[in-house]
Short mmCIF file of N, CA and C in Angstrom, two decimals:
data_model
loop_
_atom_site.label_atom_id
_atom_site.label_comp_id
_atom_site.label_asym_id
_atom_site.label_seq_id
_atom_site.Cartn_x
_atom_site.Cartn_y
_atom_site.Cartn_z
N MET A 1 67.00 61.33 119.64
CA MET A 1 66.76 62.52 118.82
C MET A 1 67.75 63.59 119.22
N LYS A 2 68.27 64.24 118.24
CA LYS A 2 69.20 65.34 118.51
C LYS A 2 68.45 66.51 119.14
N ARG A 3 69.12 67.17 120.09
CA ARG A 3 68.51 68.32 120.79
C ARG A 3 68.07 69.40 119.80
N GLN A 4 68.86 69.62 118.78
CA GLN A 4 68.53 70.65 117.79
C GLN A 4 67.21 70.31 117.07
N HIS A 5 67.00 69.02 116.78
CA HIS A 5 65.74 68.63 116.15
C HIS A 5 64.58 68.77 117.12
N ALA A 6 64.81 68.47 118.38
CA ALA A 6 63.74 68.65 119.37
C ALA A 6 63.35 70.12 119.47
N LYS A 7 64.34 71.01 119.45
CA LYS A 7 64.05 72.45 119.50
C LYS A 7 63.31 72.90 118.24
N LEU A 8 63.72 72.37 117.10
CA LEU A 8 63.05 72.74 115.85
C LEU A 8 61.62 72.19 115.81
N LEU A 9 61.43 70.98 116.29
CA LEU A 9 60.07 70.43 116.36
C LEU A 9 59.18 71.29 117.25
N ARG A 10 59.69 71.66 118.42
CA ARG A 10 58.91 72.51 119.31
C ARG A 10 58.56 73.83 118.63
N ALA A 11 59.53 74.44 117.96
CA ALA A 11 59.29 75.72 117.28
C ALA A 11 58.28 75.56 116.15
N MET A 12 58.36 74.47 115.42
CA MET A 12 57.42 74.25 114.31
C MET A 12 56.01 73.97 114.84
N ILE A 13 55.92 73.25 115.95
CA ILE A 13 54.61 73.01 116.56
C ILE A 13 54.02 74.34 117.04
N GLU A 14 54.85 75.20 117.61
CA GLU A 14 54.39 76.54 118.01
C GLU A 14 53.96 77.34 116.79
N TYR A 15 54.70 77.23 115.70
CA TYR A 15 54.38 77.94 114.45
C TYR A 15 53.00 77.51 113.92
N ASP A 16 52.72 76.21 114.01
CA ASP A 16 51.44 75.66 113.53
C ASP A 16 50.42 75.49 114.66
N ALA A 17 50.61 76.19 115.77
CA ALA A 17 49.76 76.02 116.96
C ALA A 17 48.29 75.97 116.60
N GLY A 18 47.61 74.96 117.13
CA GLY A 18 46.18 74.80 116.92
C GLY A 18 45.82 74.06 115.65
N ASP A 19 46.77 73.86 114.75
CA ASP A 19 46.51 73.17 113.48
C ASP A 19 46.96 71.72 113.64
N VAL A 20 46.12 70.95 114.29
CA VAL A 20 46.47 69.57 114.66
C VAL A 20 46.84 68.74 113.43
N GLN A 21 46.10 68.88 112.36
CA GLN A 21 46.36 68.08 111.16
C GLN A 21 47.77 68.35 110.60
N ARG A 22 48.16 69.60 110.53
CA ARG A 22 49.49 69.92 109.99
C ARG A 22 50.60 69.50 110.95
N ILE A 23 50.36 69.64 112.24
CA ILE A 23 51.35 69.20 113.23
C ILE A 23 51.53 67.68 113.14
N GLN A 24 50.44 66.94 113.08
CA GLN A 24 50.54 65.49 112.95
C GLN A 24 51.24 65.10 111.65
N HIS A 25 50.97 65.84 110.58
CA HIS A 25 51.60 65.58 109.29
C HIS A 25 53.12 65.74 109.39
N LEU A 26 53.59 66.83 109.95
CA LEU A 26 55.04 67.05 110.01
C LEU A 26 55.71 66.02 110.91
N LEU A 27 55.03 65.60 111.98
CA LEU A 27 55.61 64.58 112.84
C LEU A 27 55.76 63.25 112.10
N LYS A 28 54.75 62.89 111.32
CA LYS A 28 54.81 61.63 110.56
C LYS A 28 55.87 61.70 109.46
N VAL A 29 55.91 62.80 108.74
CA VAL A 29 56.90 62.93 107.67
C VAL A 29 58.31 62.90 108.25
N HIS A 30 58.52 63.59 109.36
CA HIS A 30 59.84 63.58 109.99
C HIS A 30 60.24 62.15 110.38
N ASN A 31 59.34 61.44 111.02
CA ASN A 31 59.64 60.08 111.47
C ASN A 31 59.97 59.16 110.29
N LEU A 32 59.18 59.24 109.23
CA LEU A 32 59.42 58.39 108.07
C LEU A 32 60.71 58.79 107.35
N ALA A 33 60.98 60.07 107.24
CA ALA A 33 62.22 60.52 106.60
C ALA A 33 63.42 60.02 107.40
N ALA A 34 63.36 60.13 108.72
CA ALA A 34 64.46 59.66 109.56
C ALA A 34 64.64 58.15 109.42
N THR A 35 63.54 57.42 109.35
CA THR A 35 63.60 55.97 109.20
C THR A 35 64.22 55.59 107.86
N ILE A 36 63.72 56.18 106.78
CA ILE A 36 64.25 55.85 105.45
C ILE A 36 65.72 56.26 105.36
N GLY A 37 66.04 57.45 105.79
CA GLY A 37 67.42 57.92 105.72
C GLY A 37 68.37 57.04 106.50
N THR A 38 67.96 56.61 107.68
CA THR A 38 68.79 55.74 108.51
C THR A 38 68.98 54.38 107.84
N LEU A 39 67.90 53.78 107.37
CA LEU A 39 67.99 52.46 106.76
C LEU A 39 68.68 52.49 105.40
N GLU A 40 68.67 53.64 104.76
CA GLU A 40 69.40 53.79 103.49
C GLU A 40 70.87 54.19 103.74
N LYS A 41 71.25 54.22 105.02
CA LYS A 41 72.64 54.46 105.45
C LYS A 41 73.18 55.81 105.02
N MET A 42 72.35 56.85 105.17
CA MET A 42 72.83 58.21 104.91
C MET A 42 73.89 58.57 105.94
N ASP A 43 74.84 59.40 105.54
CA ASP A 43 75.82 59.84 106.53
C ASP A 43 75.15 60.81 107.50
N GLU A 44 75.79 61.02 108.62
CA GLU A 44 75.19 61.76 109.73
C GLU A 44 74.78 63.19 109.34
N GLU A 45 75.62 63.88 108.61
CA GLU A 45 75.32 65.27 108.22
C GLU A 45 74.13 65.33 107.27
N ASP A 46 74.10 64.45 106.27
CA ASP A 46 72.98 64.44 105.33
C ASP A 46 71.67 64.06 106.03
N LEU A 47 71.75 63.11 106.96
CA LEU A 47 70.56 62.72 107.72
C LEU A 47 70.08 63.87 108.60
N PHE A 48 71.01 64.60 109.20
CA PHE A 48 70.65 65.76 110.02
C PHE A 48 69.89 66.79 109.19
N ILE A 49 70.39 67.09 108.01
CA ILE A 49 69.74 68.06 107.12
C ILE A 49 68.38 67.53 106.67
N LEU A 50 68.31 66.26 106.30
CA LEU A 50 67.04 65.66 105.88
C LEU A 50 65.99 65.78 106.98
N GLU A 51 66.36 65.42 108.19
CA GLU A 51 65.39 65.49 109.30
C GLU A 51 64.94 66.93 109.54
N SER A 52 65.87 67.86 109.47
CA SER A 52 65.49 69.27 109.66
C SER A 52 64.52 69.71 108.57
N ALA A 53 64.81 69.35 107.34
CA ALA A 53 63.92 69.71 106.23
C ALA A 53 62.55 69.06 106.38
N ALA A 54 62.52 67.82 106.84
CA ALA A 54 61.24 67.13 107.01
C ALA A 54 60.37 67.85 108.05
N ILE A 55 60.99 68.37 109.07
CA ILE A 55 60.24 69.08 110.11
C ILE A 55 59.60 70.35 109.55
N VAL A 56 60.31 71.08 108.71
CA VAL A 56 59.81 72.38 108.23
C VAL A 56 59.30 72.34 106.79
N HIS A 57 59.20 71.17 106.18
CA HIS A 57 58.92 71.11 104.75
C HIS A 57 57.65 71.84 104.32
N ASP A 58 56.62 71.88 105.15
CA ASP A 58 55.36 72.55 104.78
C ASP A 58 55.19 73.94 105.40
N ILE A 59 56.26 74.55 105.83
CA ILE A 59 56.19 75.83 106.52
C ILE A 59 55.59 76.94 105.65
N GLY A 60 55.59 76.78 104.36
CA GLY A 60 55.04 77.80 103.46
C GLY A 60 53.54 77.76 103.30
N ILE A 61 52.87 76.80 103.92
CA ILE A 61 51.42 76.66 103.72
C ILE A 61 50.64 77.88 104.21
N HIS A 62 50.90 78.33 105.43
CA HIS A 62 50.10 79.44 105.98
C HIS A 62 50.23 80.70 105.12
N ILE A 63 51.44 81.04 104.74
CA ILE A 63 51.65 82.24 103.91
C ILE A 63 51.00 82.05 102.55
N SER A 64 51.10 80.86 101.97
CA SER A 64 50.48 80.59 100.68
C SER A 64 48.97 80.78 100.75
N GLU A 65 48.37 80.30 101.82
CA GLU A 65 46.92 80.46 101.97
C GLU A 65 46.55 81.94 102.12
N GLN A 66 47.35 82.69 102.87
CA GLN A 66 47.07 84.11 103.06
C GLN A 66 47.27 84.89 101.76
N LYS A 67 48.36 84.65 101.06
CA LYS A 67 48.70 85.41 99.86
C LYS A 67 47.89 85.01 98.63
N TYR A 68 47.68 83.69 98.47
CA TYR A 68 47.10 83.19 97.23
C TYR A 68 45.76 82.49 97.41
N GLY A 69 45.33 82.31 98.67
CA GLY A 69 44.10 81.57 98.93
C GLY A 69 44.24 80.10 98.58
N SER A 70 45.47 79.60 98.55
CA SER A 70 45.73 78.23 98.14
C SER A 70 47.00 77.73 98.82
N SER A 71 47.01 76.45 99.12
CA SER A 71 48.21 75.86 99.70
C SER A 71 48.87 74.90 98.71
N ASP A 72 48.65 75.10 97.42
CA ASP A 72 49.19 74.17 96.44
C ASP A 72 50.71 74.10 96.53
N GLY A 73 51.26 73.02 96.01
CA GLY A 73 52.68 72.74 96.15
C GLY A 73 53.60 73.81 95.63
N LYS A 74 53.30 74.39 94.49
CA LYS A 74 54.18 75.42 93.92
C LYS A 74 54.23 76.66 94.80
N HIS A 75 53.11 77.06 95.37
CA HIS A 75 53.12 78.21 96.28
C HIS A 75 53.90 77.88 97.55
N GLN A 76 53.76 76.66 98.05
CA GLN A 76 54.53 76.25 99.23
C GLN A 76 56.03 76.33 98.94
N GLU A 77 56.42 75.85 97.76
CA GLU A 77 57.84 75.88 97.40
C GLU A 77 58.33 77.32 97.24
N GLN A 78 57.47 78.19 96.80
CA GLN A 78 57.83 79.60 96.61
C GLN A 78 57.97 80.33 97.94
N GLU A 79 57.05 80.10 98.85
CA GLU A 79 56.99 80.86 100.11
C GLU A 79 57.73 80.20 101.26
N GLY A 80 57.93 78.90 101.20
CA GLY A 80 58.50 78.15 102.31
C GLY A 80 59.94 78.46 102.68
N PRO A 81 60.85 78.59 101.72
CA PRO A 81 62.25 78.76 102.09
C PRO A 81 62.53 79.98 102.98
N ALA A 82 61.91 81.10 102.71
CA ALA A 82 62.16 82.30 103.54
C ALA A 82 61.67 82.08 104.97
N GLU A 83 60.52 81.43 105.10
CA GLU A 83 60.00 81.14 106.44
C GLU A 83 60.88 80.13 107.16
N ALA A 84 61.34 79.12 106.43
CA ALA A 84 62.23 78.12 107.03
C ALA A 84 63.52 78.77 107.51
N ARG A 85 64.07 79.65 106.68
CA ARG A 85 65.31 80.35 107.04
C ARG A 85 65.12 81.12 108.35
N LYS A 86 64.02 81.85 108.48
CA LYS A 86 63.76 82.62 109.71
C LYS A 86 63.73 81.70 110.92
N LEU A 87 63.04 80.59 110.79
CA LEU A 87 62.90 79.67 111.93
C LEU A 87 64.24 79.02 112.27
N LEU A 88 64.99 78.58 111.28
CA LEU A 88 66.29 77.96 111.53
C LEU A 88 67.26 78.95 112.17
N GLU A 89 67.25 80.19 111.70
CA GLU A 89 68.13 81.21 112.29
C GLU A 89 67.70 81.53 113.72
N GLN A 90 66.41 81.50 113.97
CA GLN A 90 65.89 81.75 115.32
C GLN A 90 66.34 80.63 116.27
N ILE A 91 66.30 79.40 115.81
CA ILE A 91 66.74 78.26 116.64
C ILE A 91 68.23 78.37 116.92
N GLY A 92 68.98 78.81 115.91
CA GLY A 92 70.43 78.89 116.05
C GLY A 92 71.08 77.53 115.89
N GLU A 93 72.38 77.50 115.96
CA GLU A 93 73.15 76.27 115.90
C GLU A 93 73.18 75.62 114.51
N TYR A 94 72.54 76.21 113.51
CA TYR A 94 72.62 75.70 112.14
C TYR A 94 73.70 76.49 111.41
N THR A 95 74.51 75.80 110.63
CA THR A 95 75.53 76.49 109.83
C THR A 95 74.84 77.11 108.61
N PRO A 96 75.47 78.10 107.99
CA PRO A 96 74.89 78.67 106.77
C PRO A 96 74.67 77.61 105.69
N ALA A 97 75.58 76.65 105.55
CA ALA A 97 75.41 75.60 104.54
C ALA A 97 74.22 74.71 104.86
N GLN A 98 74.02 74.39 106.12
CA GLN A 98 72.86 73.58 106.51
C GLN A 98 71.57 74.33 106.22
N ILE A 99 71.53 75.60 106.56
CA ILE A 99 70.33 76.41 106.31
C ILE A 99 70.04 76.46 104.81
N GLU A 100 71.07 76.67 104.01
CA GLU A 100 70.87 76.72 102.56
C GLU A 100 70.28 75.43 102.02
N ARG A 101 70.81 74.31 102.47
CA ARG A 101 70.31 73.02 101.96
C ARG A 101 68.89 72.76 102.44
N VAL A 102 68.59 73.02 103.69
CA VAL A 102 67.22 72.83 104.19
C VAL A 102 66.27 73.71 103.39
N CYS A 103 66.62 74.96 103.18
CA CYS A 103 65.76 75.87 102.41
C CYS A 103 65.58 75.38 100.97
N TRP A 104 66.65 74.87 100.37
CA TRP A 104 66.54 74.33 99.02
C TRP A 104 65.54 73.16 99.00
N LEU A 105 65.65 72.27 99.98
CA LEU A 105 64.73 71.13 100.04
C LEU A 105 63.29 71.58 100.24
N VAL A 106 63.07 72.56 101.10
CA VAL A 106 61.72 73.10 101.30
C VAL A 106 61.20 73.67 99.98
N GLY A 107 62.07 74.31 99.24
CA GLY A 107 61.68 74.92 97.97
C GLY A 107 61.55 73.94 96.82
N HIS A 108 61.80 72.65 97.08
CA HIS A 108 61.72 71.65 96.01
C HIS A 108 61.00 70.38 96.45
N HIS A 109 60.30 70.40 97.58
CA HIS A 109 59.71 69.15 98.06
C HIS A 109 58.46 68.72 97.31
N HIS A 110 58.01 69.52 96.35
CA HIS A 110 56.94 69.11 95.45
C HIS A 110 57.45 69.03 94.01
N THR A 111 58.75 69.04 93.84
CA THR A 111 59.37 68.92 92.52
C THR A 111 59.85 67.48 92.36
N PHE A 112 59.20 66.74 91.49
CA PHE A 112 59.45 65.31 91.39
C PHE A 112 60.33 64.92 90.21
N LYS A 113 60.80 65.89 89.45
CA LYS A 113 61.67 65.60 88.30
C LYS A 113 63.10 66.02 88.63
N ASN A 114 64.02 65.36 87.96
CA ASN A 114 65.44 65.68 88.08
C ASN A 114 65.94 65.60 89.53
N ILE A 115 65.51 64.59 90.24
CA ILE A 115 65.98 64.37 91.61
C ILE A 115 67.34 63.69 91.53
N THR A 116 68.35 64.35 92.08
CA THR A 116 69.71 63.80 91.99
C THR A 116 70.33 63.50 93.35
N GLU A 117 69.74 63.99 94.42
CA GLU A 117 70.32 63.80 95.76
C GLU A 117 69.40 62.96 96.64
N ALA A 118 70.00 62.15 97.49
CA ALA A 118 69.24 61.24 98.36
C ALA A 118 68.31 61.99 99.31
N ASP A 119 68.75 63.12 99.86
CA ASP A 119 67.90 63.84 100.81
C ASP A 119 66.61 64.32 100.14
N HIS A 120 66.71 64.78 98.92
CA HIS A 120 65.54 65.23 98.17
C HIS A 120 64.60 64.05 97.89
N GLN A 121 65.16 62.94 97.42
CA GLN A 121 64.37 61.75 97.12
C GLN A 121 63.64 61.24 98.37
N ILE A 122 64.35 61.15 99.45
CA ILE A 122 63.77 60.58 100.68
C ILE A 122 62.71 61.51 101.25
N LEU A 123 62.91 62.82 101.22
CA LEU A 123 61.89 63.74 101.70
C LEU A 123 60.60 63.57 100.89
N ILE A 124 60.72 63.45 99.60
CA ILE A 124 59.53 63.26 98.76
C ILE A 124 58.85 61.93 99.08
N GLU A 125 59.62 60.88 99.23
CA GLU A 125 59.03 59.58 99.56
C GLU A 125 58.31 59.61 100.91
N ALA A 126 58.93 60.20 101.92
CA ALA A 126 58.29 60.27 103.24
C ALA A 126 57.00 61.08 103.17
N ASP A 127 57.02 62.20 102.46
CA ASP A 127 55.81 63.02 102.31
C ASP A 127 54.72 62.24 101.58
N PHE A 128 55.09 61.51 100.54
CA PHE A 128 54.11 60.70 99.81
C PHE A 128 53.52 59.61 100.69
N LEU A 129 54.35 58.94 101.49
CA LEU A 129 53.83 57.88 102.36
C LEU A 129 52.74 58.41 103.29
N VAL A 130 52.89 59.63 103.74
CA VAL A 130 51.88 60.24 104.61
C VAL A 130 50.70 60.76 103.79
N ASN A 131 50.98 61.41 102.67
CA ASN A 131 49.91 62.00 101.86
C ASN A 131 48.99 60.97 101.22
N ILE A 132 49.48 59.79 100.93
CA ILE A 132 48.62 58.75 100.36
C ILE A 132 47.43 58.52 101.28
N ASP A 133 47.69 58.42 102.56
CA ASP A 133 46.60 58.23 103.53
C ASP A 133 45.81 59.51 103.74
N GLU A 134 46.49 60.61 104.01
CA GLU A 134 45.79 61.85 104.35
C GLU A 134 44.96 62.38 103.19
N ASP A 135 45.42 62.18 101.96
CA ASP A 135 44.69 62.66 100.79
C ASP A 135 43.77 61.59 100.21
N ARG A 136 43.71 60.45 100.87
CA ARG A 136 42.85 59.35 100.44
C ARG A 136 43.07 58.98 98.96
N ILE A 137 44.33 58.82 98.61
CA ILE A 137 44.68 58.44 97.24
C ILE A 137 44.24 56.99 97.02
N PRO A 138 43.50 56.73 95.95
CA PRO A 138 42.99 55.37 95.70
C PRO A 138 44.11 54.36 95.51
N LYS A 139 43.87 53.13 95.97
CA LYS A 139 44.86 52.06 95.87
C LYS A 139 45.27 51.80 94.42
N GLU A 140 44.36 52.07 93.50
CA GLU A 140 44.66 51.83 92.09
C GLU A 140 45.83 52.70 91.60
N HIS A 141 46.11 53.78 92.30
CA HIS A 141 47.18 54.70 91.90
C HIS A 141 48.54 54.33 92.48
N LEU A 142 48.57 53.35 93.38
CA LEU A 142 49.82 53.02 94.07
C LEU A 142 50.92 52.54 93.12
N GLU A 143 50.56 51.74 92.14
CA GLU A 143 51.58 51.23 91.21
C GLU A 143 52.22 52.38 90.43
N ILE A 144 51.41 53.33 90.00
CA ILE A 144 51.93 54.49 89.27
C ILE A 144 52.83 55.31 90.19
N ILE A 145 52.40 55.52 91.43
CA ILE A 145 53.19 56.28 92.40
C ILE A 145 54.52 55.57 92.65
N ARG A 146 54.48 54.25 92.83
CA ARG A 146 55.72 53.49 93.08
C ARG A 146 56.69 53.67 91.91
N GLU A 147 56.18 53.55 90.70
CA GLU A 147 57.05 53.61 89.52
C GLU A 147 57.56 55.02 89.24
N LYS A 148 56.74 56.04 89.49
CA LYS A 148 57.14 57.40 89.14
C LYS A 148 57.86 58.13 90.27
N ILE A 149 57.62 57.75 91.52
CA ILE A 149 58.13 58.52 92.66
C ILE A 149 59.18 57.78 93.46
N PHE A 150 58.92 56.55 93.83
CA PHE A 150 59.77 55.85 94.80
C PHE A 150 61.01 55.24 94.14
N ARG A 151 62.19 55.52 94.73
CA ARG A 151 63.46 55.03 94.22
C ARG A 151 64.24 54.23 95.27
N THR A 152 64.05 54.55 96.55
CA THR A 152 64.83 53.84 97.57
C THR A 152 64.19 52.49 97.88
N GLU A 153 65.04 51.54 98.21
CA GLU A 153 64.53 50.21 98.58
C GLU A 153 63.65 50.31 99.83
N THR A 154 64.09 51.11 100.80
CA THR A 154 63.33 51.25 102.04
C THR A 154 61.98 51.92 101.78
N GLY A 155 61.96 52.97 100.99
CA GLY A 155 60.69 53.64 100.68
C GLY A 155 59.72 52.71 99.98
N ARG A 156 60.21 51.95 99.01
CA ARG A 156 59.35 51.00 98.29
C ARG A 156 58.82 49.92 99.23
N HIS A 157 59.69 49.45 100.12
CA HIS A 157 59.26 48.42 101.08
C HIS A 157 58.18 48.98 102.02
N LEU A 158 58.38 50.19 102.51
CA LEU A 158 57.39 50.79 103.41
C LEU A 158 56.06 51.03 102.67
N LEU A 159 56.13 51.51 101.44
CA LEU A 159 54.92 51.70 100.64
C LEU A 159 54.15 50.39 100.53
N HIS A 160 54.87 49.33 100.22
CA HIS A 160 54.26 48.01 100.09
C HIS A 160 53.63 47.54 101.40
N CYS A 161 54.40 47.65 102.49
CA CYS A 161 53.91 47.16 103.78
C CYS A 161 52.75 47.99 104.32
N ILE A 162 52.80 49.29 104.13
CA ILE A 162 51.74 50.16 104.67
C ILE A 162 50.45 50.03 103.88
N TYR A 163 50.54 49.98 102.57
CA TYR A 163 49.34 50.11 101.75
C TYR A 163 48.93 48.89 100.95
N GLU A 164 49.81 47.89 100.83
CA GLU A 164 49.46 46.79 99.93
C GLU A 164 49.40 45.41 100.59
N LYS A 165 49.94 45.25 101.74
CA LYS A 165 49.98 43.95 102.38
C LYS A 165 49.41 44.03 103.80
N THR A 166 48.96 42.90 104.29
CA THR A 166 48.55 42.87 105.67
C THR A 166 49.69 42.42 106.58
N TYR A 167 50.73 41.80 105.99
CA TYR A 167 51.88 41.36 106.78
C TYR A 167 53.13 41.50 105.93
N CYS A 168 54.16 42.06 106.51
CA CYS A 168 55.47 42.16 105.85
C CYS A 168 56.51 41.69 106.84
N PRO A 169 57.21 40.61 106.51
CA PRO A 169 58.26 40.15 107.42
C PRO A 169 59.40 41.17 107.48
N ILE A 170 60.07 41.19 108.60
CA ILE A 170 61.21 42.09 108.77
C ILE A 170 62.32 41.59 107.85
N LYS A 171 62.89 42.55 107.13
CA LYS A 171 63.99 42.21 106.23
C LYS A 171 65.29 42.17 107.03
N ASN A 172 66.04 41.12 106.82
CA ASN A 172 67.36 41.02 107.48
C ASN A 172 68.32 41.95 106.79
N GLU A 173 69.10 42.68 107.58
CA GLU A 173 70.08 43.60 107.02
C GLU A 173 71.46 43.00 107.12
N ALA A 174 72.26 43.31 106.15
CA ALA A 174 73.65 42.81 106.16
C ALA A 174 74.50 43.61 107.10
#
């Protein structure tokens, strides 16, 4: 793990202190995003940004709950980027371009249409892989989710192995 990600994880855990469910959620989403991004052969810079965004993707929840009494996705996308920017600037070592992209991803991680970049797609897939379990989404909805949301081969494979099969053989990579 990159030192910068370790520092950001620590800062995000401090930000969510005492909220075990949200801390566990961000850890799972980060791990799955890193796994998908790596196996989909993202370049190092894009993977770095993806992992950073996965760590802070839900940072807008607390403010959304305070301001609107709701943590719905649109409020998170509205409130999250400014909070993410503050935290990334506090950590330091992020370039302005990296901060902009992470904030954009935070502001679009519940936007499922017009996805054109791999980092956006993978962040959504990783979040869905975790939310299916945490939100107790019925198995009957998995086919619809796969068809409407999942685009990467790795994300589809993980969805299948986690939720639809009891055994998935390891795929050989070229």
